[in-house]
mmCIF file of C-alpha atoms and ligand atoms in Angstrom:
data_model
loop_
_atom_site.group_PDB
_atom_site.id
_atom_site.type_symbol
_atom_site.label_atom_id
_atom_site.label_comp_id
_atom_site.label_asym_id
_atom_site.label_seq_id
_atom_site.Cartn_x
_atom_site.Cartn_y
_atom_site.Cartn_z
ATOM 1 C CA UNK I 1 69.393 76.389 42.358
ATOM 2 C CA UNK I 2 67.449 79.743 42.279
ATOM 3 C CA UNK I 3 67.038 79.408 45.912
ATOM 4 C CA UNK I 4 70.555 78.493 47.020
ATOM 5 C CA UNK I 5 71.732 81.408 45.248
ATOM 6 C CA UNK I 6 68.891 83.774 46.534
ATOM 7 C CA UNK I 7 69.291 82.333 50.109
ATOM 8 C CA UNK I 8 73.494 83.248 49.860
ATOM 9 C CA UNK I 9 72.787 86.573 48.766
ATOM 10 C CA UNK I 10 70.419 86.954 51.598
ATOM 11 C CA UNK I 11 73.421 85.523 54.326
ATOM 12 C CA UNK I 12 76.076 87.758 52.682
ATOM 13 C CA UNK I 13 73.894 90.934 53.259
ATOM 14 C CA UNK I 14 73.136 90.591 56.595
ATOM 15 C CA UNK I 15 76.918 89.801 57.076
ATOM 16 C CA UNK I 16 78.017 92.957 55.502
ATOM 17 C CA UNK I 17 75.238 94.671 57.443
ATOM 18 C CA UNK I 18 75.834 93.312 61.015
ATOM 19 C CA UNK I 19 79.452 93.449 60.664
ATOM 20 C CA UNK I 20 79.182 97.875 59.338
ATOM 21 C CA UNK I 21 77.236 98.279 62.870
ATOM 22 C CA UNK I 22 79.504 96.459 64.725
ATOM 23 C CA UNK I 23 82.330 98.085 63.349
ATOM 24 C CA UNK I 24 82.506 101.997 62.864
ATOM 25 C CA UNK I 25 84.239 103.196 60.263
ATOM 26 C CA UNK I 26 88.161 103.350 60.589
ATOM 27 C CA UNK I 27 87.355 107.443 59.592
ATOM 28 C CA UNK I 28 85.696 107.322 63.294
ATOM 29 C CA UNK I 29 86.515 110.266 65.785
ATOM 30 C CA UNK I 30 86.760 107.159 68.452
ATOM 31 C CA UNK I 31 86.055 104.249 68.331
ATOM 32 C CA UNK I 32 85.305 101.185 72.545
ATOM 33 C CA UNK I 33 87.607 98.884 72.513
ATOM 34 C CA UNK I 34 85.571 95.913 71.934
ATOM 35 C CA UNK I 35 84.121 94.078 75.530
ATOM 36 C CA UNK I 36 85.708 90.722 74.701
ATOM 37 C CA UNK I 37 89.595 92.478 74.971
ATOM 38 C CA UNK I 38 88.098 94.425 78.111
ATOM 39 C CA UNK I 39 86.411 91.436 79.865
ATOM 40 C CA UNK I 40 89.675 89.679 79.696
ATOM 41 C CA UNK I 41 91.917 92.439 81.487
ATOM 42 C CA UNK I 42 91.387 91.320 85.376
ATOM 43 C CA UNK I 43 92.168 95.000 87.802
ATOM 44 C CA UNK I 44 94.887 94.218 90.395
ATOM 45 C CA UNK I 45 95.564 96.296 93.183
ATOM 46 C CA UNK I 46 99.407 96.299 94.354
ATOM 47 C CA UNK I 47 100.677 97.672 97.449
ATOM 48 C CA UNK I 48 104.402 99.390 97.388
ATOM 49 C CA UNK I 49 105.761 100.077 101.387
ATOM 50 C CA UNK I 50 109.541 102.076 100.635
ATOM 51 C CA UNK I 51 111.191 104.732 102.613
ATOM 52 C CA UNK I 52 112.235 108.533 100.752
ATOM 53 C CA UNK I 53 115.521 109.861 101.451
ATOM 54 C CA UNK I 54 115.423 113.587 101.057
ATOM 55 C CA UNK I 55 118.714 114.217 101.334
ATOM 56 C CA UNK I 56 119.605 117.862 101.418
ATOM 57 C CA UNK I 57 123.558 117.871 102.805
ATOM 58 C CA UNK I 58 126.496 116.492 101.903
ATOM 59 C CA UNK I 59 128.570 116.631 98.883
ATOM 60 C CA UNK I 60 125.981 114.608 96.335
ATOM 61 C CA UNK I 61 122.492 115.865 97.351
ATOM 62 C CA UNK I 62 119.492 114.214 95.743
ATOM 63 C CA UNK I 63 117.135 116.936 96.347
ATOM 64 C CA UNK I 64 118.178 120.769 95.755
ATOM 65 C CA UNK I 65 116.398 124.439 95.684
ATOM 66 C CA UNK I 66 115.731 125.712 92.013
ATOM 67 C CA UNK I 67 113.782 128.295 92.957
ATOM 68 C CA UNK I 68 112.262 130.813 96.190
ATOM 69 C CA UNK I 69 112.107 133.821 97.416
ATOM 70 C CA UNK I 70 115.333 135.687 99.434
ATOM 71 C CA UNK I 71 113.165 136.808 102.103
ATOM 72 C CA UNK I 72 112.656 134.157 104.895
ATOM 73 C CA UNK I 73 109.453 133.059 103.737
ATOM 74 C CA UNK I 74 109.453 129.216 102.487
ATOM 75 C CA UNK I 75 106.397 130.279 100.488
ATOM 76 C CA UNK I 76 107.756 129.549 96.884
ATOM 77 C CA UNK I 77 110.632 127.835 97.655
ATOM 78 C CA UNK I 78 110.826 125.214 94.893
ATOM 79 C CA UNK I 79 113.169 122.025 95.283
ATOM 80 C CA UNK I 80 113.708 118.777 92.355
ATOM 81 C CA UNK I 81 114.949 115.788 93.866
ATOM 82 C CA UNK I 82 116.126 112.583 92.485
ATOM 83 C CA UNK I 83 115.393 110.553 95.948
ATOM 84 C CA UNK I 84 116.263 107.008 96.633
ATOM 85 C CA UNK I 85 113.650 104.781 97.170
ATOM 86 C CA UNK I 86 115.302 101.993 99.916
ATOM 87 C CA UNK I 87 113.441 98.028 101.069
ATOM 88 C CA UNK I 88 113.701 99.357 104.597
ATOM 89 C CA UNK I 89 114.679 102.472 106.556
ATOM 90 C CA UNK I 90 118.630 102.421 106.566
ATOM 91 C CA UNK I 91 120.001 104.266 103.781
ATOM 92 C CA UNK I 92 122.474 101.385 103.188
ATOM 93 C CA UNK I 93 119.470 98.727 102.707
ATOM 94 C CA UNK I 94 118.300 97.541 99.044
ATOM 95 C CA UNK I 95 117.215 100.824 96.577
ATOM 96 C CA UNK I 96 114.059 99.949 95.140
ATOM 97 C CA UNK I 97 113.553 102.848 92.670
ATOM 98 C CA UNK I 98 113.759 106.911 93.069
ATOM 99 C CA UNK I 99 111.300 109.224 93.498
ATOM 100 C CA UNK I 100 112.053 111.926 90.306
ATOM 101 C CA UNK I 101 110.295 115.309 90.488
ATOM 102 C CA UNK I 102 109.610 118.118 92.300
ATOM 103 C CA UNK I 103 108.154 119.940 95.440
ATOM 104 C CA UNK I 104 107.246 123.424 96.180
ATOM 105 C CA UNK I 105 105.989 125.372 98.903
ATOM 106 C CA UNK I 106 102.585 126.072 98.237
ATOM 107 C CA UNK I 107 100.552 127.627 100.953
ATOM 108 C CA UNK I 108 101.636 130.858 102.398
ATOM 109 C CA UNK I 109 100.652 129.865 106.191
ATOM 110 C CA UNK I 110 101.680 126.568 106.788
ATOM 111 C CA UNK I 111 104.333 124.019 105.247
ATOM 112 C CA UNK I 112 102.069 122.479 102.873
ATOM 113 C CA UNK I 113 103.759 121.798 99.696
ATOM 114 C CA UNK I 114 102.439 120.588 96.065
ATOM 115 C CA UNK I 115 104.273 117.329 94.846
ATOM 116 C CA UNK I 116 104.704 116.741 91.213
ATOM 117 C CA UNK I 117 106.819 113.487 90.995
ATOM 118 C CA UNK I 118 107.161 110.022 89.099
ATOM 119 C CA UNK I 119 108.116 106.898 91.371
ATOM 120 C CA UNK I 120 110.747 104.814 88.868
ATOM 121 C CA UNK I 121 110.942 101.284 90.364
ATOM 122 C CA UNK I 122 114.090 99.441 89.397
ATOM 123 C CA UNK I 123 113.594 96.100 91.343
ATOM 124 C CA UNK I 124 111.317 92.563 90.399
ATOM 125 C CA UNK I 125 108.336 92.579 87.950
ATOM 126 C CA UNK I 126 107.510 96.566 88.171
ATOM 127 C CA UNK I 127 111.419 97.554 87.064
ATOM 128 C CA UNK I 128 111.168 99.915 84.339
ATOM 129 C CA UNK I 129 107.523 101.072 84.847
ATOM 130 C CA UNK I 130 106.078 103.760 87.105
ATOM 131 C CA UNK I 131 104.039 105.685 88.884
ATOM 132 C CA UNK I 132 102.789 109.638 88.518
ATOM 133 C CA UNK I 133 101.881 111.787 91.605
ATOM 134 C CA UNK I 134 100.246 114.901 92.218
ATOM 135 C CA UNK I 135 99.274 116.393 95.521
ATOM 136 C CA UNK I 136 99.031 118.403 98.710
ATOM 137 C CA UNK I 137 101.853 117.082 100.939
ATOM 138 C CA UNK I 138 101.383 119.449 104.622
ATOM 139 C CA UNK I 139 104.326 117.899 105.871
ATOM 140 C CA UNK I 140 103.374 118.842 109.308
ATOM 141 C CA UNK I 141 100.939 116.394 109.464
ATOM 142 C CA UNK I 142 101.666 112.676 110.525
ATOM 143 C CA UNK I 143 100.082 110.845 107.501
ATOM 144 C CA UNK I 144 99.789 112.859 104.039
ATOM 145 C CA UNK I 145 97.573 111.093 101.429
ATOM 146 C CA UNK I 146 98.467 112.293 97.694
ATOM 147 C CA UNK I 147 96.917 110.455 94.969
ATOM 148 C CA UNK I 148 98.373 108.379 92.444
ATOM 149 C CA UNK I 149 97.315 110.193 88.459
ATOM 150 C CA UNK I 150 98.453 107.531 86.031
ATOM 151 C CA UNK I 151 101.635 105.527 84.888
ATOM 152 C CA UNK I 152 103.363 103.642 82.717
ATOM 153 C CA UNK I 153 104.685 99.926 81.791
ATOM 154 C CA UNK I 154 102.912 97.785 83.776
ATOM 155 C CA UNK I 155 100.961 100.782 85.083
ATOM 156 C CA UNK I 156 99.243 102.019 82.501
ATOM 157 C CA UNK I 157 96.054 103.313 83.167
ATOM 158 C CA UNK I 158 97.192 103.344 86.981
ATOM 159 C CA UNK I 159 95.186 104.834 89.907
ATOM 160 C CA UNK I 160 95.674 104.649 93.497
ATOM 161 C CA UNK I 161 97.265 106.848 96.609
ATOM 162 C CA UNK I 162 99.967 107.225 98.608
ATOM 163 C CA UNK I 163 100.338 107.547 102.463
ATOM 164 C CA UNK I 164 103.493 109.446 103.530
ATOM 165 C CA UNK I 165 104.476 109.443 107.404
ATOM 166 C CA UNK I 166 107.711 111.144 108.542
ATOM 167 C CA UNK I 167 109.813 108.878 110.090
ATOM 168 C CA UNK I 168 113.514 110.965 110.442
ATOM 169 C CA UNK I 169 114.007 114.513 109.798
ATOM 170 C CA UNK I 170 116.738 116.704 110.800
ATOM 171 C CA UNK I 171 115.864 120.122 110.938
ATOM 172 C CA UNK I 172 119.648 121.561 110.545
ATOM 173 C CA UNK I 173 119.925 120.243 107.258
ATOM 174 C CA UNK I 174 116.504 119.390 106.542
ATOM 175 C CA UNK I 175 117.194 116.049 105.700
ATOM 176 C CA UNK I 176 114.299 113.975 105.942
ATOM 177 C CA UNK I 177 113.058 109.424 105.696
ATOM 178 C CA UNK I 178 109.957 109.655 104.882
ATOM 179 C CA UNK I 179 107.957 105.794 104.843
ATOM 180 C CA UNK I 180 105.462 105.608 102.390
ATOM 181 C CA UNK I 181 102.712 103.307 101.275
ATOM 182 C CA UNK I 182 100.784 102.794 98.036
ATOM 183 C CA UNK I 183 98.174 101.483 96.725
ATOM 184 C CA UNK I 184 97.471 101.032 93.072
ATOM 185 C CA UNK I 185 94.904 100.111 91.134
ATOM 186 C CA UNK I 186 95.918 99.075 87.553
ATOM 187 C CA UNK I 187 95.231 95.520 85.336
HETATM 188 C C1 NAG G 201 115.931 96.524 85.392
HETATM 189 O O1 NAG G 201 115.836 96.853 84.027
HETATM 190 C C2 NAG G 201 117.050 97.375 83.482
HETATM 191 C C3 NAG G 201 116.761 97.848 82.072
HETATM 192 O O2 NAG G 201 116.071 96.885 81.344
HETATM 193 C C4 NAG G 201 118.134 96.316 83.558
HETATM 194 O O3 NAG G 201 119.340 96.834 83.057
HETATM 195 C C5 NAG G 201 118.314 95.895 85.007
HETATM 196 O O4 NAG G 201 119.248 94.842 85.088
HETATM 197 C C6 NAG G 201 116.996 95.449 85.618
HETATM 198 N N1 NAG G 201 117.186 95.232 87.035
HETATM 199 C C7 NAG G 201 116.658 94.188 87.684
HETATM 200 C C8 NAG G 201 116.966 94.101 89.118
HETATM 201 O O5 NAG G 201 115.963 93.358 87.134
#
């Protein structure tokens, strides 16, 4: 009897003492997430291929200048867009999402701009959820890589790039397709 006892208290404190290391204290400044939850998240990498329709002319622009300088520099000149994201090249094919943000000229000897956007995708199991970039977009070049920072819904904790490549611009209005394709790591 003395030993049943003894030999519960004995199981009952090495509970109590396995389970306080295993656990910190909920007072903790942070605290893993424990390996079984992380073991089970599998990473996936998507790929996204849309055209960009920077659309500076007509009566309902979706990207405008908020900001520059009146001499002729572009240096500074600072445009927010609300771009439609389309399946294919044609303006009229299926929108896919829009590109939300804003660009600015950022180098003072070439037209290299800094892109601070979110991609919103509207279509199939990603609607709702989206992407953050930030980067160097020299638009002179014929494929820009800008990398993808983090995003939300189904992208949380989201990394990746994007490849941009021209594929229509008009240089009287500026008006400009631009293909892009992204890769994203995220679980
Ligand atoms: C995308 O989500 C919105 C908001 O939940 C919904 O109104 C819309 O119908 C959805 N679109 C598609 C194509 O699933």
């Amino acid at each position: 009897m003395t030993s049943l006892i003894k030999n519960t208290l004995t199981i009952t404190f090495y509970f109590i003492l396995s389970s306080s290391l295993l656990h910190p204290s909920n007072g903790a400044f942070s605290e893993e997430i424990s390996e079984a939850i992380s073991m089970k998240r599998m990473e996936k990498t998507t790929r996204f291929h849309f055209f960009f329709h920077d659309i500076h002319s007509g009566k309902s622009p979706s990207a405008i200048k908020i900001a520059g300088t009146p001499d002729s520099s572009l240096f500074g000149d600072t445009f927010m867009m609300d771009n439609t994201l389309t399946e294919h090249q044609e303006g009229t094919s299926k929108v896919v999402g829009k590109a939300q943000g804003m660009y600015a000229f950022a180098a003072k000897n070439e037209p290299a701009l800094l892109m601070v956007l979110n991609l919103e995708f509207t279509q199939g199991e990603f609607n709702g959820s989206s992407l953050s970039v930030l980067g160097r977009n020299p638009v002179m070049v014929d494929v820009r890589e800008m990398p993808i920072v983090g995003g939300s819904g189904r992208f949380r904790y989201a990394s990746g790039y994007a490849l941009a490549h021209t594929v229509w611009f008009e240089p009287k209005t500026s008006d400009a397709i631009v293909e892009y394709n992204v890769y994203v790591k995220h679980y």
